[in-house]
Coordinates of C-alpha atoms and ligand atoms in Angstrom, one line a residue:
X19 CA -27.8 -122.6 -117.7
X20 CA -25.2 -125.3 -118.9
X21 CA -22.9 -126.3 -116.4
X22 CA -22.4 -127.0 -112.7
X23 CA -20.7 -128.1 -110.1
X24 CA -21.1 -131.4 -108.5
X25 CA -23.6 -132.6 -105.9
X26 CA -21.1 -134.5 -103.5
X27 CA -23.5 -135.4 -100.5
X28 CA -21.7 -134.6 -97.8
X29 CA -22.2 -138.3 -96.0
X30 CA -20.2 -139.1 -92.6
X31 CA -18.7 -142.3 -94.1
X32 CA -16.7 -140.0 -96.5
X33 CA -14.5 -138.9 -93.3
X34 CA -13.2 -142.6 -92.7
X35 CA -13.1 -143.1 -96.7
X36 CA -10.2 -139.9 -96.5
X37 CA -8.4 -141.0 -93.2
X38 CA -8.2 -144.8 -94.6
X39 CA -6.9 -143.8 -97.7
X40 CA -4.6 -140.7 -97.2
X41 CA -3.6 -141.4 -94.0
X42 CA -4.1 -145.1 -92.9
X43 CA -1.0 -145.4 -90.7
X44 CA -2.1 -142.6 -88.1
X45 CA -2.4 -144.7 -85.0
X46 CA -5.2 -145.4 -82.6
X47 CA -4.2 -146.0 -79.4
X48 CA -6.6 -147.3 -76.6
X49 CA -5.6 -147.5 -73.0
X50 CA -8.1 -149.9 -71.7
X51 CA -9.9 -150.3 -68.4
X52 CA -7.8 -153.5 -67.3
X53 CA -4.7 -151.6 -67.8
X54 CA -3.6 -153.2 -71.1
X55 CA -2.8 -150.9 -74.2
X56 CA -3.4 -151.8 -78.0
X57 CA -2.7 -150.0 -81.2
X58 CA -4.2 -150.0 -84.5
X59 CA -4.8 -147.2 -87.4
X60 CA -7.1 -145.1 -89.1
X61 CA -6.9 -148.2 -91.8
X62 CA -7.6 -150.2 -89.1
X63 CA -10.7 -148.3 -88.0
X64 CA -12.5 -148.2 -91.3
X65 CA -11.6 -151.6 -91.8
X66 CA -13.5 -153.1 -88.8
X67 CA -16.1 -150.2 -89.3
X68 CA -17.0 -152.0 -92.4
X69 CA -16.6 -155.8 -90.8
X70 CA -18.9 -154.3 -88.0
X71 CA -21.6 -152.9 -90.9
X72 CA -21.8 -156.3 -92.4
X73 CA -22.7 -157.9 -88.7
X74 CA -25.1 -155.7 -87.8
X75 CA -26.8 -155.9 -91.3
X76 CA -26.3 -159.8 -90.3
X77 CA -28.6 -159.1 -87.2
X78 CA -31.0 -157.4 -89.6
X79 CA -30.5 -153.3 -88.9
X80 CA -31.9 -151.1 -91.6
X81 CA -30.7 -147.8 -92.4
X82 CA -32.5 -145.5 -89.8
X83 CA -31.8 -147.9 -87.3
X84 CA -30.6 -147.0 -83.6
X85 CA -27.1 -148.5 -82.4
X86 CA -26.5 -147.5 -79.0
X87 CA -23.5 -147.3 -76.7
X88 CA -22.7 -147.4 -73.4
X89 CA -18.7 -146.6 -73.6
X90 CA -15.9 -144.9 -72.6
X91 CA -13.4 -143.8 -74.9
X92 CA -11.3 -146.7 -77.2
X93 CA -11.0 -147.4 -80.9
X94 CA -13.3 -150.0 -80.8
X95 CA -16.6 -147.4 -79.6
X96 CA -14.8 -145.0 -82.9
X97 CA -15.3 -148.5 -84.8
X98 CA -19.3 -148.1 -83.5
X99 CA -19.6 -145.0 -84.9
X100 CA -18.4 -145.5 -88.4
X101 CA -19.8 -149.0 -88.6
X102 CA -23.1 -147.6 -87.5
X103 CA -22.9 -144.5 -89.4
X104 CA -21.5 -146.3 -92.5
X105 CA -24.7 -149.1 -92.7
X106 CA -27.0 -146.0 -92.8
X107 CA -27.8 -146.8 -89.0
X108 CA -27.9 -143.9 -86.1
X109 CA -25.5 -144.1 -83.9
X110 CA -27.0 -143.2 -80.4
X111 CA -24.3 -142.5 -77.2
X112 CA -25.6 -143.3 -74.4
X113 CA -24.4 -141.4 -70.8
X114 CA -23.3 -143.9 -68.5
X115 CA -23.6 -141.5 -65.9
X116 CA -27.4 -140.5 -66.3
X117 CA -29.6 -142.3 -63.4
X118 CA -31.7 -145.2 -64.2
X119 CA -34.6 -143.8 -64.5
X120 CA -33.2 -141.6 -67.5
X121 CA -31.5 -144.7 -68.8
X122 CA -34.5 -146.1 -69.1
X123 CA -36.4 -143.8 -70.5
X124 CA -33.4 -142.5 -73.2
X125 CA -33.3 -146.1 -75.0
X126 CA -36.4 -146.8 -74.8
X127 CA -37.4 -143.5 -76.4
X128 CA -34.6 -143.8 -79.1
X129 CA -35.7 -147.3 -79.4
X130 CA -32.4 -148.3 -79.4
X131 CA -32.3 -152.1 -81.3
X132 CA -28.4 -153.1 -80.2
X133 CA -26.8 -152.0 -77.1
X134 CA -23.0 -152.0 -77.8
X135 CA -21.3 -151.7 -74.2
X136 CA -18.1 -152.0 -72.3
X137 CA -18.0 -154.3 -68.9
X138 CA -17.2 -151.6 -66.7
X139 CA -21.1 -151.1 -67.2
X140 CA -22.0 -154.5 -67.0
X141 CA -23.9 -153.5 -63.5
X142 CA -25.9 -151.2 -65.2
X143 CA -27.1 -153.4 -68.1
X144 CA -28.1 -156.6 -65.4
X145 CA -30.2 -153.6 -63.8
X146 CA -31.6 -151.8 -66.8
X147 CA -32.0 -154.6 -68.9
X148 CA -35.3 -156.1 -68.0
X149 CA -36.8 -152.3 -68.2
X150 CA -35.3 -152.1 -71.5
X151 CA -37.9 -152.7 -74.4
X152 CA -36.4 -152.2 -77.5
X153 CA -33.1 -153.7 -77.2
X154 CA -32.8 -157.2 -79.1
X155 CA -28.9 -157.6 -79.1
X156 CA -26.2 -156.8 -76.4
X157 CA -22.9 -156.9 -77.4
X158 CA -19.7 -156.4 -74.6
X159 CA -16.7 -154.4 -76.0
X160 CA -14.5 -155.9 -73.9
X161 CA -15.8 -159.4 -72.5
X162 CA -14.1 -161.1 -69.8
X163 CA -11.5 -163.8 -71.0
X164 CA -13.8 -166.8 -72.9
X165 CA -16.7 -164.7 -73.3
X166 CA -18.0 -163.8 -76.6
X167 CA -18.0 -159.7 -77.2
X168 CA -17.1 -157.1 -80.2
X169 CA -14.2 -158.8 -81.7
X170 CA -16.0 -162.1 -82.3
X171 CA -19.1 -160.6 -83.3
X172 CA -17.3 -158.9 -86.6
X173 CA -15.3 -161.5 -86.9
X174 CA -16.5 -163.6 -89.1
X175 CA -16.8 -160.8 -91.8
X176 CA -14.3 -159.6 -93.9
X177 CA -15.0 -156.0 -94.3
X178 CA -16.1 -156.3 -98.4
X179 CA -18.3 -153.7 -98.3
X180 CA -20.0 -150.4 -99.3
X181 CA -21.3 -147.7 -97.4
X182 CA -24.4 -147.2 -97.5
X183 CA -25.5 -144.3 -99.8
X184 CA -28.1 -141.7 -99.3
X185 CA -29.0 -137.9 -98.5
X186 CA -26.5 -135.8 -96.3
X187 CA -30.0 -135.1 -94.6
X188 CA -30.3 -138.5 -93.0
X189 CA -29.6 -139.0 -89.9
X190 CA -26.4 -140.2 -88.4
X191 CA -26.2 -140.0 -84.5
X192 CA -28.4 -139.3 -81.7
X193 CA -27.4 -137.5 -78.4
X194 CA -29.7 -136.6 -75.2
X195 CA -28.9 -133.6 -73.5
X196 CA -28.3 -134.0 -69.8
X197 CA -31.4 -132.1 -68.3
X198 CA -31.7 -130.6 -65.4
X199 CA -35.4 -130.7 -65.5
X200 CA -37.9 -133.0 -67.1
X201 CA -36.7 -135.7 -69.6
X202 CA -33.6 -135.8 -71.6
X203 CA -34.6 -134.5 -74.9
X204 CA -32.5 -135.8 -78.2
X205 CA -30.8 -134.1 -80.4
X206 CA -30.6 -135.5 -83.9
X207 CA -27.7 -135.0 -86.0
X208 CA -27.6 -135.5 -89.8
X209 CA -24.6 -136.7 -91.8
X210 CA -24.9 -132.7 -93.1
X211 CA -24.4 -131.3 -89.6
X212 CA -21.3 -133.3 -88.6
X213 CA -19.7 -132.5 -91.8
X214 CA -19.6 -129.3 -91.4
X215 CA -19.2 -129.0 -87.9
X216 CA -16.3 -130.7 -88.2
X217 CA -15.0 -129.1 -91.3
X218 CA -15.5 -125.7 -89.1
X219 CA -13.3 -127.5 -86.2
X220 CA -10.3 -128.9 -87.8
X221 CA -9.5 -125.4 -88.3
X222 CA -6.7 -122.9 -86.6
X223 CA -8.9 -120.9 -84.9
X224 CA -11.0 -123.8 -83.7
X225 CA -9.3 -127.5 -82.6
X226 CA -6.3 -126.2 -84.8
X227 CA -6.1 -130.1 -86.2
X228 CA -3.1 -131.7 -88.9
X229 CA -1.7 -134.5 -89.4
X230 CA 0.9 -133.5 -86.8
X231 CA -1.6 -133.4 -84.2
X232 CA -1.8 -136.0 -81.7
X233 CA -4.9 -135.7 -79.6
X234 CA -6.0 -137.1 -76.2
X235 CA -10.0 -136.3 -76.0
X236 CA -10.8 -136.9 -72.6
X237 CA -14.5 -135.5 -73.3
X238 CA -16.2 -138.8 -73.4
X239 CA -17.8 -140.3 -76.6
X240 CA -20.8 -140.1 -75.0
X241 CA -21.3 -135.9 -74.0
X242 CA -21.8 -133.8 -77.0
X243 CA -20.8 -136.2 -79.9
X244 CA -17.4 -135.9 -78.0
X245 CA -17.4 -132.1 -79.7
X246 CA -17.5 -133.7 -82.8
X247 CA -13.5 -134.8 -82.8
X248 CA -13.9 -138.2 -83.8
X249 CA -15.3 -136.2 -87.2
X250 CA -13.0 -134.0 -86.8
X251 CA -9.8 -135.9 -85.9
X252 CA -10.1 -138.0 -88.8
X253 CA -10.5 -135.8 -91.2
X254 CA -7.3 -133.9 -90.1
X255 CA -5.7 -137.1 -89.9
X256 CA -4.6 -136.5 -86.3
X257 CA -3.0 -139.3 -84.4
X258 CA -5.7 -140.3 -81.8
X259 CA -5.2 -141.7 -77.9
X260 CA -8.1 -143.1 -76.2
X261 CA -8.0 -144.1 -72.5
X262 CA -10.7 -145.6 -71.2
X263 CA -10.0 -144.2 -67.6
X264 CA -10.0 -140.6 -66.7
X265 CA -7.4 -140.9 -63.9
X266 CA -5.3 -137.7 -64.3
X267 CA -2.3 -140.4 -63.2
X268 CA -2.9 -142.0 -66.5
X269 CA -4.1 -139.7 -68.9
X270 CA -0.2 -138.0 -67.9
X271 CA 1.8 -140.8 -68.4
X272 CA 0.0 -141.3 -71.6
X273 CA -0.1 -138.0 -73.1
X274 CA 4.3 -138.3 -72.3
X275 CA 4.1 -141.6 -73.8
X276 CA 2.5 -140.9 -76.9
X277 CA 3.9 -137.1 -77.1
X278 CA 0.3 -135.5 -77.0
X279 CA -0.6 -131.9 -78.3
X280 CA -4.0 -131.4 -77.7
X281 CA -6.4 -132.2 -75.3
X282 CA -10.2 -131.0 -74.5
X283 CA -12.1 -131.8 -71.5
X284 CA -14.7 -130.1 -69.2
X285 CA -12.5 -128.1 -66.5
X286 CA -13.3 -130.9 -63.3
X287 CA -10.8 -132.7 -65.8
X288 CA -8.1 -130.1 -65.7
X289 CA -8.4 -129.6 -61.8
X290 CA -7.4 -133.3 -61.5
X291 CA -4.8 -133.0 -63.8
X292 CA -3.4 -130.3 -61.4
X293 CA -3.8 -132.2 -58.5
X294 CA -1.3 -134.6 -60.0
X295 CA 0.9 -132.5 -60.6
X296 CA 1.3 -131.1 -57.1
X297 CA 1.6 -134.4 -56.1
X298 CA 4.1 -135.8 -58.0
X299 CA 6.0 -133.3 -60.1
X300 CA 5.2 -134.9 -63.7
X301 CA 3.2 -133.1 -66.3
X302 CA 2.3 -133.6 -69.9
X303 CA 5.5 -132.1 -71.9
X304 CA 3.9 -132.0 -75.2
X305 CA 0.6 -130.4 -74.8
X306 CA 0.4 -127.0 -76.8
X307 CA -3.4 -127.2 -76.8
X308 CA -5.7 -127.4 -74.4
X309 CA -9.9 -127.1 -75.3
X310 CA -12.0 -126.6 -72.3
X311 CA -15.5 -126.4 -72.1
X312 CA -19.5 -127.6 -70.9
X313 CA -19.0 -125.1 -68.4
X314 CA -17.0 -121.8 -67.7
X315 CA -13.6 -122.4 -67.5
X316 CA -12.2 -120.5 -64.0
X317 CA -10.1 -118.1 -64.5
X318 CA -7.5 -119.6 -62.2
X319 CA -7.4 -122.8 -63.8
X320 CA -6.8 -120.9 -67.2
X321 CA -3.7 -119.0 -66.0
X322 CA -2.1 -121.7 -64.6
X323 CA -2.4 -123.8 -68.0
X324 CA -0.7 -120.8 -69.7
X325 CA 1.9 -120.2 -67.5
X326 CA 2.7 -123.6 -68.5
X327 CA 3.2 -122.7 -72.2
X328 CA 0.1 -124.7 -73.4
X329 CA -2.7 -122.5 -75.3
X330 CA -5.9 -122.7 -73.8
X331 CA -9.1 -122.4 -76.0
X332 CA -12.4 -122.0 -74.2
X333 CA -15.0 -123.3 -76.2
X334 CA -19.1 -122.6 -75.5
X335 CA -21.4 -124.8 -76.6
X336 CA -24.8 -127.6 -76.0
X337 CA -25.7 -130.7 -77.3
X338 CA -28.2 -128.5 -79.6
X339 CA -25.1 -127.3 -81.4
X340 CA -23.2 -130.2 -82.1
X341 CA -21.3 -128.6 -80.0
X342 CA -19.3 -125.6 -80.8
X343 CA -21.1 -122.8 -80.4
X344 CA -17.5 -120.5 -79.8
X345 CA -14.1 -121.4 -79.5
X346 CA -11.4 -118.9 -78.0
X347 CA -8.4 -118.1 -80.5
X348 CA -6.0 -115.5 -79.9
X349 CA -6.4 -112.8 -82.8
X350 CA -3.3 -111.2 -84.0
X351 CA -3.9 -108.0 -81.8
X352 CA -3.4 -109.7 -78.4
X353 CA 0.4 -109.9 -79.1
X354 CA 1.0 -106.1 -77.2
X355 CA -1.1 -106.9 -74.4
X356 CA 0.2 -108.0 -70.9
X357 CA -0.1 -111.7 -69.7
X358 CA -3.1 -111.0 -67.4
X359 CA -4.6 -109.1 -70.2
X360 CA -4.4 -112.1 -72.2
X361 CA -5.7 -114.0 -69.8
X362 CA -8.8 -112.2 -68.8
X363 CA -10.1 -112.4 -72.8
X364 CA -9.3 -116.3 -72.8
X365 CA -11.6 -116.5 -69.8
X366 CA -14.3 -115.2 -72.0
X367 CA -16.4 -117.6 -74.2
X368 CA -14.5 -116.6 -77.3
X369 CA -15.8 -116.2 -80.7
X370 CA -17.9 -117.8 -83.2
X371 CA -16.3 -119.6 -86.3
X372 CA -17.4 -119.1 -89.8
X373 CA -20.9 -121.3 -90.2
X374 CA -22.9 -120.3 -87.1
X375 CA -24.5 -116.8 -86.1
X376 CA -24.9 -115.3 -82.6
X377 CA -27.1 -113.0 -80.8
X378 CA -28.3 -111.1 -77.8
X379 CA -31.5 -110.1 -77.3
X380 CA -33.5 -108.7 -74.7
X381 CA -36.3 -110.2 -72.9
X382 CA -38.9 -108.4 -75.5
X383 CA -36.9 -110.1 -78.5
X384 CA -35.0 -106.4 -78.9
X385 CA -31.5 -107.9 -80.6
X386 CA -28.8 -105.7 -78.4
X387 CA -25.7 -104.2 -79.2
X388 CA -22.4 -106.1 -79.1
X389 CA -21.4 -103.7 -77.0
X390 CA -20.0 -105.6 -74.1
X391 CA -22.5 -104.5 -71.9
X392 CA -25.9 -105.0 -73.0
X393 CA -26.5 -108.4 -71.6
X394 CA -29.8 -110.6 -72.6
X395 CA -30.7 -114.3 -73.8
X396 CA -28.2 -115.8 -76.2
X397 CA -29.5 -117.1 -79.5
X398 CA -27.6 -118.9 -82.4
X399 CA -28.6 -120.4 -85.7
X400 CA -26.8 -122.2 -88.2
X401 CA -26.4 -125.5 -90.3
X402 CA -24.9 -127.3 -87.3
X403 CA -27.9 -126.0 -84.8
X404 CA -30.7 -127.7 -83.7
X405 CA -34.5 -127.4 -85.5
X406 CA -36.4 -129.9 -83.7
X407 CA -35.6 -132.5 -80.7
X408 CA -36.2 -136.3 -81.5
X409 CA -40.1 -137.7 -81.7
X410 CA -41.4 -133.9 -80.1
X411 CA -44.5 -133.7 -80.9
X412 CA -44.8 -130.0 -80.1
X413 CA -42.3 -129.1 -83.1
X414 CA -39.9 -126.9 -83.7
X415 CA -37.4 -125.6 -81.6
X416 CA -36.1 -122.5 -83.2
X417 CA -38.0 -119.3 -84.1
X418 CA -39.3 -118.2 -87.5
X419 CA -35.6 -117.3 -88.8
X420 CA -34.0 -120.1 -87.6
X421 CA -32.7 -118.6 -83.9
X422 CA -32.8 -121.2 -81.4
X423 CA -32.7 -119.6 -77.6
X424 CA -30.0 -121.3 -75.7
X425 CA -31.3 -120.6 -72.3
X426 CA -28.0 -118.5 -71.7
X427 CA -27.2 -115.2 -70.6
X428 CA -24.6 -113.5 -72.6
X429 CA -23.0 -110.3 -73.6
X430 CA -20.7 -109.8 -77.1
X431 CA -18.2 -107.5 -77.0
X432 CA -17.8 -105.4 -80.0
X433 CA -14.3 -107.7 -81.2
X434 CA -17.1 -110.1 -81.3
X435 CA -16.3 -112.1 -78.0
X436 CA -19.2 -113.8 -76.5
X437 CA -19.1 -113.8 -72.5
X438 CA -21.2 -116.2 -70.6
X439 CA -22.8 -115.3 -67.7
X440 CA -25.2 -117.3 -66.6
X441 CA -27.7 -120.2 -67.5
X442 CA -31.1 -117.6 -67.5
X443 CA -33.0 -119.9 -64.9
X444 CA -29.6 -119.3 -62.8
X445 CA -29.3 -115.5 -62.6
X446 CA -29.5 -114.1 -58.9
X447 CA -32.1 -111.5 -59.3
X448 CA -31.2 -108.4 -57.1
X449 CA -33.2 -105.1 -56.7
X450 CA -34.2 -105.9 -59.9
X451 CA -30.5 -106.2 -61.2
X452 CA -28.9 -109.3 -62.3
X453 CA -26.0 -110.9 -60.3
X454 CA -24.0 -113.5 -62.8
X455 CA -23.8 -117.1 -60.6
X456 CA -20.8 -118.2 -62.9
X457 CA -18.7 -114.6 -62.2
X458 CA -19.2 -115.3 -58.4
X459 CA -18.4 -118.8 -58.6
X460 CA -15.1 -118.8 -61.0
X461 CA -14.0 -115.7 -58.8
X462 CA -14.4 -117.6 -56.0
X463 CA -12.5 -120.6 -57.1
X464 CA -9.5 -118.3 -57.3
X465 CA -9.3 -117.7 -54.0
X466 CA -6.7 -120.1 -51.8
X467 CA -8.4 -123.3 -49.8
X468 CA -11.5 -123.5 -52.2
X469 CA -11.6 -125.7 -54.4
X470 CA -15.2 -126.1 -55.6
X471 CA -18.1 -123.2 -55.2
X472 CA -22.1 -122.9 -56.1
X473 CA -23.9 -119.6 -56.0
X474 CA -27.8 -119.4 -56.1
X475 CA -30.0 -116.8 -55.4
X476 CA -31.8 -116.7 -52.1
X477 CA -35.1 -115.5 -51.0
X478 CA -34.6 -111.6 -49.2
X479 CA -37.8 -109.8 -48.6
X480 CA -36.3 -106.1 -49.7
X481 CA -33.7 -107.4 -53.0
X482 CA -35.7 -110.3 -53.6
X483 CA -33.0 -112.7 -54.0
X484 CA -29.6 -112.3 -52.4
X485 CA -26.4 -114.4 -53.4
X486 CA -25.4 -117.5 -51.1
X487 CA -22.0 -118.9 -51.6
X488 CA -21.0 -122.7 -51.0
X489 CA -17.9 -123.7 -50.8
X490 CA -16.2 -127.0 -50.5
X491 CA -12.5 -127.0 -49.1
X492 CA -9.1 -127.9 -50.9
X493 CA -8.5 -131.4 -48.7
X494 CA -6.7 -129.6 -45.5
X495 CA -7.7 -126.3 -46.1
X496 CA -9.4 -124.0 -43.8
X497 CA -10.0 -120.7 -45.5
X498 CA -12.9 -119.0 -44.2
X499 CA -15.9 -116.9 -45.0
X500 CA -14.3 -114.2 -44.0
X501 CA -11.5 -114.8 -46.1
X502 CA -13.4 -115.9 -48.6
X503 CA -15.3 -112.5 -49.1
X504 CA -12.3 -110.6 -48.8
X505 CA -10.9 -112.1 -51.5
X506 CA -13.6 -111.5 -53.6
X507 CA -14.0 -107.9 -52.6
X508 CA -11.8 -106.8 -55.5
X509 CA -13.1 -109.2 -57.9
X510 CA -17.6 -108.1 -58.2
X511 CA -18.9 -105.0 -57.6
X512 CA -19.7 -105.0 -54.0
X513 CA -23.7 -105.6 -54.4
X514 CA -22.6 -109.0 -55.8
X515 CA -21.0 -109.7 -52.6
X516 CA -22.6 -113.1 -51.5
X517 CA -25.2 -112.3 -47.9
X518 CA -23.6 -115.6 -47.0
X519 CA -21.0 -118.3 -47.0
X520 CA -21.1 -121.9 -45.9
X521 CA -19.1 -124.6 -46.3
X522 CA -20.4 -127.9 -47.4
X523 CA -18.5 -131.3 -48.1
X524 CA -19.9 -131.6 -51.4
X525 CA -21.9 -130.0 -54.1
X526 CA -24.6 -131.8 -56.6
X527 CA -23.8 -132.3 -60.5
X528 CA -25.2 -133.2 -63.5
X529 CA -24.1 -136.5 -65.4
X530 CA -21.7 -133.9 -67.6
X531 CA -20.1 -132.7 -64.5
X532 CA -22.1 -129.0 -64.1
X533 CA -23.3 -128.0 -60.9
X534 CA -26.8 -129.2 -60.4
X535 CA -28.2 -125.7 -59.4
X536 CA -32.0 -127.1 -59.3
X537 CA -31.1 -129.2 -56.4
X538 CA -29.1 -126.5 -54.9
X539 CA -32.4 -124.0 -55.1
X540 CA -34.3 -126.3 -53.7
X541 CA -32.4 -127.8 -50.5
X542 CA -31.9 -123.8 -49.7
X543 CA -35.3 -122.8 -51.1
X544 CA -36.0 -121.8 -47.0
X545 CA -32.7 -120.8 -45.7
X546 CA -32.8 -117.4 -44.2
X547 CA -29.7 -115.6 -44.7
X548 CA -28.0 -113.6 -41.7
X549 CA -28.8 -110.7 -43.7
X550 CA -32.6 -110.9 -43.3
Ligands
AMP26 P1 -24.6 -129.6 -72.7 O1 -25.6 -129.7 -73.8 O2 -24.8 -130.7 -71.7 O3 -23.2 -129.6 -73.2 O4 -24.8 -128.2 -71.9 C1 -24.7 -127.0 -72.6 C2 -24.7 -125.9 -71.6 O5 -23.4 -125.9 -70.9 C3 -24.7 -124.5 -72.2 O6 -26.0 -124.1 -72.6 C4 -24.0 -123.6 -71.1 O7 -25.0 -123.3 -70.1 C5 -23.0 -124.6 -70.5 N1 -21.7 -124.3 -71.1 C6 -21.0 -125.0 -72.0 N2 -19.8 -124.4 -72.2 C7 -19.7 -123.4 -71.4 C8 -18.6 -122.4 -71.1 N3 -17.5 -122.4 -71.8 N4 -18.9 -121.5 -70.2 C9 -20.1 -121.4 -69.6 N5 -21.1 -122.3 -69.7 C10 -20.9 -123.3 -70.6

């Protein structure tokens, strides 16, 4: 048949192409670990992208290539990406936070070739370095005054170059997920996948990104591809602001500064925030959006954010999906209900946007209703999702039509609402019934005095597991157990009630902030509850 349409690959370096050229003067701020600020543009950005392709090409990468980082959040770790990205290279973040032992193991499995890192993590890279195998070049992003680092390295190139071309099917970035068990596994996105991904985001229902948007992402570069707005942002033309420190302090008297109106973190982020506010009265003005996600938003927290006037979108999703699996958006029929209403479907996991597919099924494979009841293992498939880890040798991850099994427990509502509740390996098994760890915990986290709680399932000869509370304190609080279950005797059914309370100082997490339920299980894998 004679005619056609064009085949445009959808390549990353197309994104920075668009924000240089349509909307160069959109700033980039960075606040910087030693306090200082600087400012430069998307036209900036692509600029040294390309100054930072040539050097690496200098240092002999090839396309395929890994380019690691080790960074918190500044325009010159966006530079990485596109410069990376734009020489046909793999950009591969790197979690600061991981311990050493995964450190090791993560670069040297990516075989990372350049280590880009900031000094903050100068500690790690004296430790790590001699364990390190594949790393030929380190390069600091912000070197101590008279050392050589980032700027000098691109300097001497003047940023006369061309992207390198190939398939959207390449690969582009490379992200481990945290683990709780075994080895980090990588996640390998293509150009393809973070194209789309973040077409899907920069919409309303999703990020809702313009080019009146100014946005503070205090999900670090290096969890999830950031959710993908570094894609995302640029392709919006947002106005981005980086700070390189997650004080709340800071990250307040920047988003005033610079007039911020969206934000995302992981909720730990957004309990600091409130902290500072009870403390000193000052609160970001501007903010009209607010993303949270990586694990359930409380209820509690939520509320609070919207009595504030700010939207809050809770967003689901892993490493496997780019990230966003859902994103909450009010639909045009939440207008009549009441404020707590309101509140109680925003505490939900939201819905999916047009690109991925979800589903329930049961534990025989039986896809269930989206009834709001009929709870079972989540599944999702789609052109942002996940087909096979990095270098696994025992293939692929995802079923014969293309569902990959989260290791979630869900239910959908029939408005098409996904509800999280619960990681499968986390569900308190009762009787034979299942007892959601993340209801107990968010319900609890509502009640006055607590400000952090972990539920796990505990041996009980006749239920076979029974729920065990643990609780750290607000500083100066002394709500107790009984207090405690009172509160939450209006919240769960009454079988959900945990056997047992106790308070502890402090709980385990994960290198992206989730409660590290493994460790939990195992330091009470003998406790006898009072019940028994
Ligand atoms: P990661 O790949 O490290 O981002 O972890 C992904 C996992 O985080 C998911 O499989 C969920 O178990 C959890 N998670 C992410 N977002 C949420 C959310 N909004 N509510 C509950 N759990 C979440």
């Amino acid at each position: 048949m004679l005619g056609g349409m064009q085949d445009f690959e959808l390549r990353v370096p197309r994104i920075i192409d668009h924000a240089e050229r349509e909307n160069g003067r959109r700033e980039v701020v960075s606040y910087w670990a030693d306090g200082t600020t600087t400012r430069t543009d998307w036209a900036g950005v692509a600029r040294d992208a390309r100054r930072l392709a040539q050097a690496l090409e200098a240092l002999g990468m090839k396309p395929g290539d890994r380019i690691a980082t080790l960074a918190m959040n500044h325009s010159r770790h966006l530079v990485a990406w596109y410069g990376a990205i734009g020489m046909g290279g793999v950009i591969h973040t790197v979690n600061p936070r991981l311990f050493d032992e995964q450190l090791v193991y993560i670069a040297n499995h990516a075989e990372d070739r350049v280590l880009l890192y900031d000094r903050a993590f100068q500690p790690i890279v004296d430790r790590l370095r001699g364990q390190w195998t594949t790393i030929e070049h380190y390069i600091c992003f912000d070197p101590a005054d008279g050392d050589a680092g980032f700027e000098d390295f691109i300097a001497a190139h003047d940023g006369d170059y061309r992207w390198v071309e190939g398939s959207e099917r390449d690969p582009c970035m490379l992200c481990y997920t945290s683990g709780t068990t075994g080895n980090p596994k990588g996640v390998l996105y293509t150009h393809r996948s973070s194209m789309i991904h973040a077409m899907a985001e920069v919409s309303p229902s999703v990020f809702d990104l313009s080019v009146q948007t100014v946005a503070l992402p205090i999900v670090p570069m290096f969890h999830a591809a950031a959710w993908g707005l570094p894609f995302a942002g640029a392709m919006a033309g947002a106005k981005f602001v980086y700070s390189a420190v997650n004080e709340a302090a800071v990250l307040c008297r920047l988003m005033n500064e610079e007039k911020v109106t969206h934000s995302a973190g992981v909720p730990t982020v957004w309990l600091a925030m409130f902290q500072h506010i009870d403390a000193t009265g000052h609160r970001p003005e501007h903010l009209r959006l607010v993303t949270i996600g990586g694990s359930a938003a409380p209820r509690a927290m939520i509320e609070r954010l919207m009595k504030m006037g700010i939207r809050v979108s809770h967003a689901w999703g892993m490493t496997e999906t780019s990230p966003i699996g859902t994103m909450g958006a009010p639909p045009a029929d939440w207008d009549g209900l009441s404020f707590d209403e309101q509140v109680d479907l925003v505490a939900k996991q939201g819905r999916v946007p047009f690109g991925v597919e979800l589903r329930v099924v049961d534990d025989a494979g039986a896809e269930q209703p989206r009834d709001g009841q009929s709870s079972g293992r989540l599944q999702i498939r789609g052109p942002w999702v996940i087909r096979q880890y990095f270098q696994d040798s025992s293939g692929e991850c995802i079923d014969a039509e293309g569902w990959f099994d989260t290791g979630d427990v869900a239910v959908i509502h029939p408005c098409g609402t996904m509800q999280i509740t619960d990681r499968s390996k986390d569900v308190i098994k009762s009787g034979g019934e299942w007892i959601s760890s993340v209801e107990l915990e968010n319900a609890a986290v509502g009640c006055p005095g607590v400000q952090e709680a972990a539920a796990i399932g505990v041996y009980h000869p006749k239920w076979d597991e029974r729920p065990l509370l643990l609780v750290v304190r607000k500083e100066g609080a002394d709500v107790t157990a009984e207090q405690v279950i009172h509160y939450l005797s209006d919240k769960v059914a009454k079988w959900w009630l945990p056997d047992e309370v106790l308070f502890v100082d402090g709980l385990p997490h994960t290198a992206t902030g989730k409660l590290l339920k493994t460790a939990l299980r195992a330091q009470y894998h003998d406790h006898k509850l009072p019940t028994v």
